């Protein structure tokens, strides 16, 4: 490889992915390990010595490439044959899907069905077919999870599809047993693991119980069995109604926002549903998301962004005076440039908050506290439905 090419790659990596790139030299010590366990000093020293004798090209290949989003990886296919071969191997695709967790952009859909992709960084994030024309029929956006996207057909059959827009792989799911209704309450769960090589994902639907008024039942699709199963668990609520397509998952638990200031949580492993009070939420402007591994509710509140994250999932068993023990808040004060009324949060996850100010789509980085507009090519449309998305090369087949 020519030195000038390596220099260009180094500069591009630093500019596009400085956080991931510079964390490589510390994170590499802990690869594949439990974060709660620290390696011995001897192991760290040996690994450090090994890296001292690696060329810059080898460091990039072994420790940096897996942190890059899919679009950047495909661009680096042209660097050399070694990189092209590495990026195309199933093991690398599996590893990249595990480390790729940064929010890449938003899929948006108009009421008429037109779909497009709004990239947070066009140089780094993107998909080859933003309109999802590779699917066998027109679809509605439903949910996403770590690189996978769930859609439902717009035809009479209302078939579900799981796809990866990056490699245009897709799978049609079997017909569910229950009637999921028109207003969907679906959560896609895909949690990549370094231990499990096989891609495993689940689709959870909370649907109104046909037997109990005001209650919700749960139907779960598992990719391993390729089948749906209705859970025996029922969540009872007096007047609880799940808001359309406002669901998220964190650590194996699916959450839905309701219209009476509650979260419905369904634990996949324990097959248990809970009602969690959401104090002071503003219906209509709340967005569910993830805040460093915890479910959160984010909203615009005057000139600020307020992020309320669940700190104690068992707090709903306490008295109402203990509300502070259930939720913790972080308030983000925006600069005067973004202090406009009428804006709302579109997505939160991967350390960033995406919101609009009425016309522009804006990204706020929770770590660096930097704010940037996505430009005139990504204007906000109040009629659109937005789904957050992560660029990943994970394969369904």
Tab-separated table of C-alpha atoms in Angstrom, residues 60-284:
chain	number	residue	atom	x	y	z
A	60	UNK	CA	-6.080	-0.024	11.253
A	61	UNK	CA	-6.958	-3.466	9.956
A	62	UNK	CA	-6.985	-5.268	13.298
A	63	UNK	CA	-8.306	-2.603	15.658
A	64	UNK	CA	-9.998	0.264	13.808
A	65	UNK	CA	-11.988	-1.009	10.835
A	66	UNK	CA	-14.607	-2.784	12.931
A	67	UNK	CA	-15.655	0.526	14.495
A	68	UNK	CA	-16.513	2.119	11.152
A	69	UNK	CA	-20.054	2.338	9.737
A	70	UNK	CA	-21.031	0.363	6.670
A	71	UNK	CA	-20.698	3.138	4.080
A	72	UNK	CA	-17.135	3.932	5.148
A	73	UNK	CA	-16.221	0.238	5.097
A	74	UNK	CA	-17.452	-0.243	1.551
A	75	UNK	CA	-15.477	2.812	0.461
A	76	UNK	CA	-12.310	1.303	1.975
A	77	UNK	CA	-12.823	-1.876	-0.050
A	78	UNK	CA	-10.741	-0.218	-2.750
A	79	UNK	CA	-7.698	0.331	-0.524
A	80	UNK	CA	-6.168	-3.102	-1.088
A	81	UNK	CA	-7.106	-6.751	-1.590
A	82	UNK	CA	-6.364	-7.621	2.037
A	83	UNK	CA	-8.870	-5.082	3.326
A	84	UNK	CA	-11.483	-6.069	0.763
A	85	UNK	CA	-11.159	-9.709	1.754
A	86	UNK	CA	-11.275	-8.919	5.480
A	87	UNK	CA	-14.356	-6.712	5.202
A	88	UNK	CA	-16.229	-9.397	3.242
A	89	UNK	CA	-15.623	-12.231	5.723
A	90	UNK	CA	-18.567	-13.398	7.877
A	91	UNK	CA	-16.515	-13.039	11.057
A	92	UNK	CA	-15.725	-9.382	10.344
A	93	UNK	CA	-19.365	-8.656	9.482
A	94	UNK	CA	-20.384	-10.261	12.760
A	95	UNK	CA	-17.811	-8.247	14.730
A	96	UNK	CA	-18.690	-4.951	13.038
A	97	UNK	CA	-22.376	-5.415	13.835
A	98	UNK	CA	-21.421	-5.760	17.508
A	99	UNK	CA	-19.297	-2.613	17.665
A	100	UNK	CA	-21.447	-0.498	15.340
A	101	UNK	CA	-23.788	1.313	17.717
A	102	UNK	CA	-23.667	4.960	16.652
A	103	UNK	CA	-26.876	6.458	15.328
A	104	UNK	CA	-26.379	6.860	11.575
A	105	UNK	CA	-29.527	8.647	10.512
A	106	UNK	CA	-33.290	8.509	10.223
A	107	UNK	CA	-35.560	6.781	7.776
A	108	UNK	CA	-38.512	9.044	7.056
A	109	UNK	CA	-41.841	8.267	5.431
A	110	UNK	CA	-44.574	10.544	4.146
A	111	UNK	CA	-48.286	9.713	4.586
A	112	UNK	CA	-48.314	8.778	0.903
A	113	UNK	CA	-45.694	6.088	1.499
A	114	UNK	CA	-42.559	7.716	0.075
A	115	UNK	CA	-39.464	6.646	2.046
A	116	UNK	CA	-36.058	8.313	2.199
A	117	UNK	CA	-32.970	8.273	4.411
A	118	UNK	CA	-31.713	11.312	6.315
A	119	UNK	CA	-28.009	10.794	7.052
A	120	UNK	CA	-26.371	12.380	10.094
A	121	UNK	CA	-23.109	12.455	8.104
A	122	UNK	CA	-23.390	11.803	4.332
A	123	UNK	CA	-19.650	11.029	4.090
A	124	UNK	CA	-19.883	8.234	6.649
A	125	UNK	CA	-23.471	6.991	6.747
A	126	UNK	CA	-25.762	5.980	3.929
A	127	UNK	CA	-27.705	3.207	2.199
A	128	UNK	CA	-27.675	2.283	-1.517
A	129	UNK	CA	-31.480	2.259	-1.842
A	130	UNK	CA	-33.023	4.864	0.503
A	131	UNK	CA	-36.526	4.185	-0.831
A	132	UNK	CA	-36.318	0.443	0.036
A	133	UNK	CA	-37.273	-0.464	-3.534
A	134	UNK	CA	-35.484	-3.793	-3.121
A	135	UNK	CA	-38.407	-5.086	-1.041
A	136	UNK	CA	-41.072	-7.019	-3.004
A	137	UNK	CA	-43.867	-4.525	-2.251
A	138	UNK	CA	-44.424	-0.991	-0.916
A	139	UNK	CA	-44.059	-0.921	2.864
A	140	UNK	CA	-44.627	1.180	5.954
A	141	UNK	CA	-41.764	1.798	8.364
A	142	UNK	CA	-42.306	0.164	11.745
A	143	UNK	CA	-39.146	-0.129	13.861
A	144	UNK	CA	-35.377	-0.641	13.778
A	145	UNK	CA	-32.688	-2.203	15.928
A	146	UNK	CA	-28.892	-2.174	15.521
A	147	UNK	CA	-28.841	-2.237	11.726
A	148	UNK	CA	-32.046	-4.169	11.068
A	149	UNK	CA	-35.257	-2.520	9.898
A	150	UNK	CA	-38.813	-3.810	10.317
A	151	UNK	CA	-41.462	-2.855	7.759
A	152	UNK	CA	-45.039	-3.879	7.054
A	153	UNK	CA	-46.511	-4.279	3.589
A	154	UNK	CA	-49.079	-1.747	2.453
A	155	UNK	CA	-51.136	-4.376	0.629
A	156	UNK	CA	-54.076	-6.270	2.108
A	157	UNK	CA	-51.939	-9.062	3.577
A	158	UNK	CA	-49.950	-6.626	5.781
A	159	UNK	CA	-46.897	-8.887	5.711
A	160	UNK	CA	-43.928	-8.099	7.949
A	161	UNK	CA	-40.407	-7.790	6.541
A	162	UNK	CA	-37.043	-7.663	8.310
A	163	UNK	CA	-34.256	-6.196	6.208
A	164	UNK	CA	-30.829	-4.607	6.243
A	165	UNK	CA	-30.902	-1.606	3.877
A	166	UNK	CA	-27.086	-1.620	3.639
A	167	UNK	CA	-26.754	-4.998	1.893
A	168	UNK	CA	-30.425	-5.129	0.762
A	169	UNK	CA	-31.027	-8.511	2.347
A	170	UNK	CA	-34.584	-9.130	3.532
A	171	UNK	CA	-36.843	-11.785	4.970
A	172	UNK	CA	-40.617	-12.078	4.913
A	173	UNK	CA	-42.051	-13.226	8.234
A	174	UNK	CA	-44.880	-15.740	8.602
A	175	UNK	CA	-48.327	-14.394	9.336
A	176	UNK	CA	-48.909	-13.745	13.066
A	177	UNK	CA	-51.694	-15.477	14.959
A	178	UNK	CA	-53.184	-12.371	16.586
A	179	UNK	CA	-54.724	-9.306	14.974
A	180	UNK	CA	-52.168	-6.556	15.500
A	181	UNK	CA	-54.571	-3.857	14.380
A	182	UNK	CA	-53.959	-0.689	12.400
A	183	UNK	CA	-51.991	1.242	15.038
A	184	UNK	CA	-48.867	-0.802	15.546
A	185	UNK	CA	-47.096	-1.326	18.863
A	186	UNK	CA	-44.084	-3.281	17.647
A	187	UNK	CA	-40.528	-3.418	18.958
A	188	UNK	CA	-37.685	-5.050	17.043
A	189	UNK	CA	-35.014	-6.575	19.270
A	190	UNK	CA	-31.601	-7.352	17.801
A	191	UNK	CA	-28.741	-7.376	20.291
A	192	UNK	CA	-25.495	-8.507	18.595
A	193	UNK	CA	-23.253	-10.719	20.669
A	194	UNK	CA	-19.597	-11.643	20.323
A	195	UNK	CA	-20.392	-15.100	21.690
A	196	UNK	CA	-23.342	-16.014	19.460
A	197	UNK	CA	-22.316	-16.100	15.814
A	198	UNK	CA	-25.815	-16.745	14.481
A	199	UNK	CA	-27.941	-13.651	13.890
A	200	UNK	CA	-30.916	-13.817	16.246
A	201	UNK	CA	-33.648	-11.212	16.461
A	202	UNK	CA	-37.151	-10.938	17.845
A	203	UNK	CA	-40.220	-8.886	17.038
A	204	UNK	CA	-42.582	-8.094	19.899
A	205	UNK	CA	-46.101	-6.831	19.357
A	206	UNK	CA	-48.305	-5.504	22.151
A	207	UNK	CA	-51.907	-5.790	20.979
A	208	UNK	CA	-55.256	-5.050	22.698
A	209	UNK	CA	-56.556	-8.120	24.480
A	210	UNK	CA	-59.708	-9.539	22.871
A	211	UNK	CA	-60.831	-10.887	26.252
A	212	UNK	CA	-60.045	-8.078	28.714
A	213	UNK	CA	-60.962	-4.456	28.086
A	214	UNK	CA	-58.049	-2.058	28.528
A	215	UNK	CA	-55.479	-4.872	28.723
A	216	UNK	CA	-52.614	-5.735	26.387
A	217	UNK	CA	-51.270	-9.109	25.337
A	218	UNK	CA	-47.957	-9.864	23.649
A	219	UNK	CA	-47.042	-11.854	20.561
A	220	UNK	CA	-43.383	-12.593	19.902
A	221	UNK	CA	-41.669	-13.635	16.697
A	222	UNK	CA	-38.281	-15.369	17.046
A	223	UNK	CA	-35.948	-15.750	14.085
A	224	UNK	CA	-34.467	-18.993	15.421
A	225	UNK	CA	-37.839	-20.759	15.271
A	226	UNK	CA	-39.234	-18.582	12.466
A	227	UNK	CA	-42.582	-18.536	14.234
A	228	UNK	CA	-44.922	-16.396	16.336
A	229	UNK	CA	-45.996	-17.230	19.863
A	230	UNK	CA	-48.605	-15.487	22.013
A	231	UNK	CA	-47.365	-14.989	25.556
A	232	UNK	CA	-49.425	-15.981	28.576
A	233	UNK	CA	-48.619	-12.612	30.174
A	234	UNK	CA	-51.286	-9.892	30.175
A	235	UNK	CA	-50.749	-6.257	31.129
A	236	UNK	CA	-53.816	-4.723	32.762
A	237	UNK	CA	-54.429	-0.979	32.682
A	238	UNK	CA	-57.644	0.910	33.321
A	239	UNK	CA	-57.412	3.333	30.409
A	240	UNK	CA	-53.968	2.586	29.025
A	241	UNK	CA	-53.558	3.028	25.271
A	242	UNK	CA	-50.180	2.565	23.616
A	243	UNK	CA	-49.203	5.422	21.342
A	244	UNK	CA	-48.730	4.490	17.691
A	245	UNK	CA	-45.211	3.187	16.933
A	246	UNK	CA	-43.646	4.599	20.093
A	247	UNK	CA	-41.650	1.628	21.333
A	248	UNK	CA	-38.029	0.833	22.131
A	249	UNK	CA	-35.954	-1.915	23.723
A	250	UNK	CA	-33.071	-1.858	26.175
A	251	UNK	CA	-31.286	-4.894	27.636
A	252	UNK	CA	-33.905	-7.446	26.644
A	253	UNK	CA	-36.911	-5.393	27.748
A	254	UNK	CA	-39.398	-3.801	25.341
A	255	UNK	CA	-41.014	-0.509	26.347
A	256	UNK	CA	-44.031	1.334	24.975
A	257	UNK	CA	-45.256	4.814	25.807
A	258	UNK	CA	-48.948	5.148	26.657
A	259	UNK	CA	-51.378	8.049	26.582
A	260	UNK	CA	-51.853	8.138	30.367
A	261	UNK	CA	-48.252	8.848	31.420
A	262	UNK	CA	-47.083	5.249	31.791
A	263	UNK	CA	-44.516	2.978	30.224
A	264	UNK	CA	-45.462	-0.610	29.534
A	265	UNK	CA	-42.396	-2.792	29.944
A	266	UNK	CA	-42.244	-6.401	28.790
A	267	UNK	CA	-39.262	-8.504	29.867
A	268	UNK	CA	-38.524	-11.165	27.257
A	269	UNK	CA	-36.482	-13.395	29.541
A	270	UNK	CA	-38.875	-13.301	32.487
A	271	UNK	CA	-42.093	-13.122	30.437
A	272	UNK	CA	-43.304	-10.363	32.723
A	273	UNK	CA	-45.043	-7.061	32.021
A	274	UNK	CA	-44.945	-3.983	34.254
A	275	UNK	CA	-46.494	-0.522	34.299
A	276	UNK	CA	-44.000	2.234	35.053
A	277	UNK	CA	-45.238	5.768	35.830
A	278	UNK	CA	-43.758	8.598	33.757
A	279	UNK	CA	-43.988	11.738	35.841
A	280	UNK	CA	-44.428	15.000	34.003
A	281	UNK	CA	-44.332	13.633	30.462
A	282	UNK	CA	-45.817	15.706	27.663
A	283	UNK	CA	-47.912	13.521	25.437
A	284	UNK	CA	-47.300	13.904	21.732
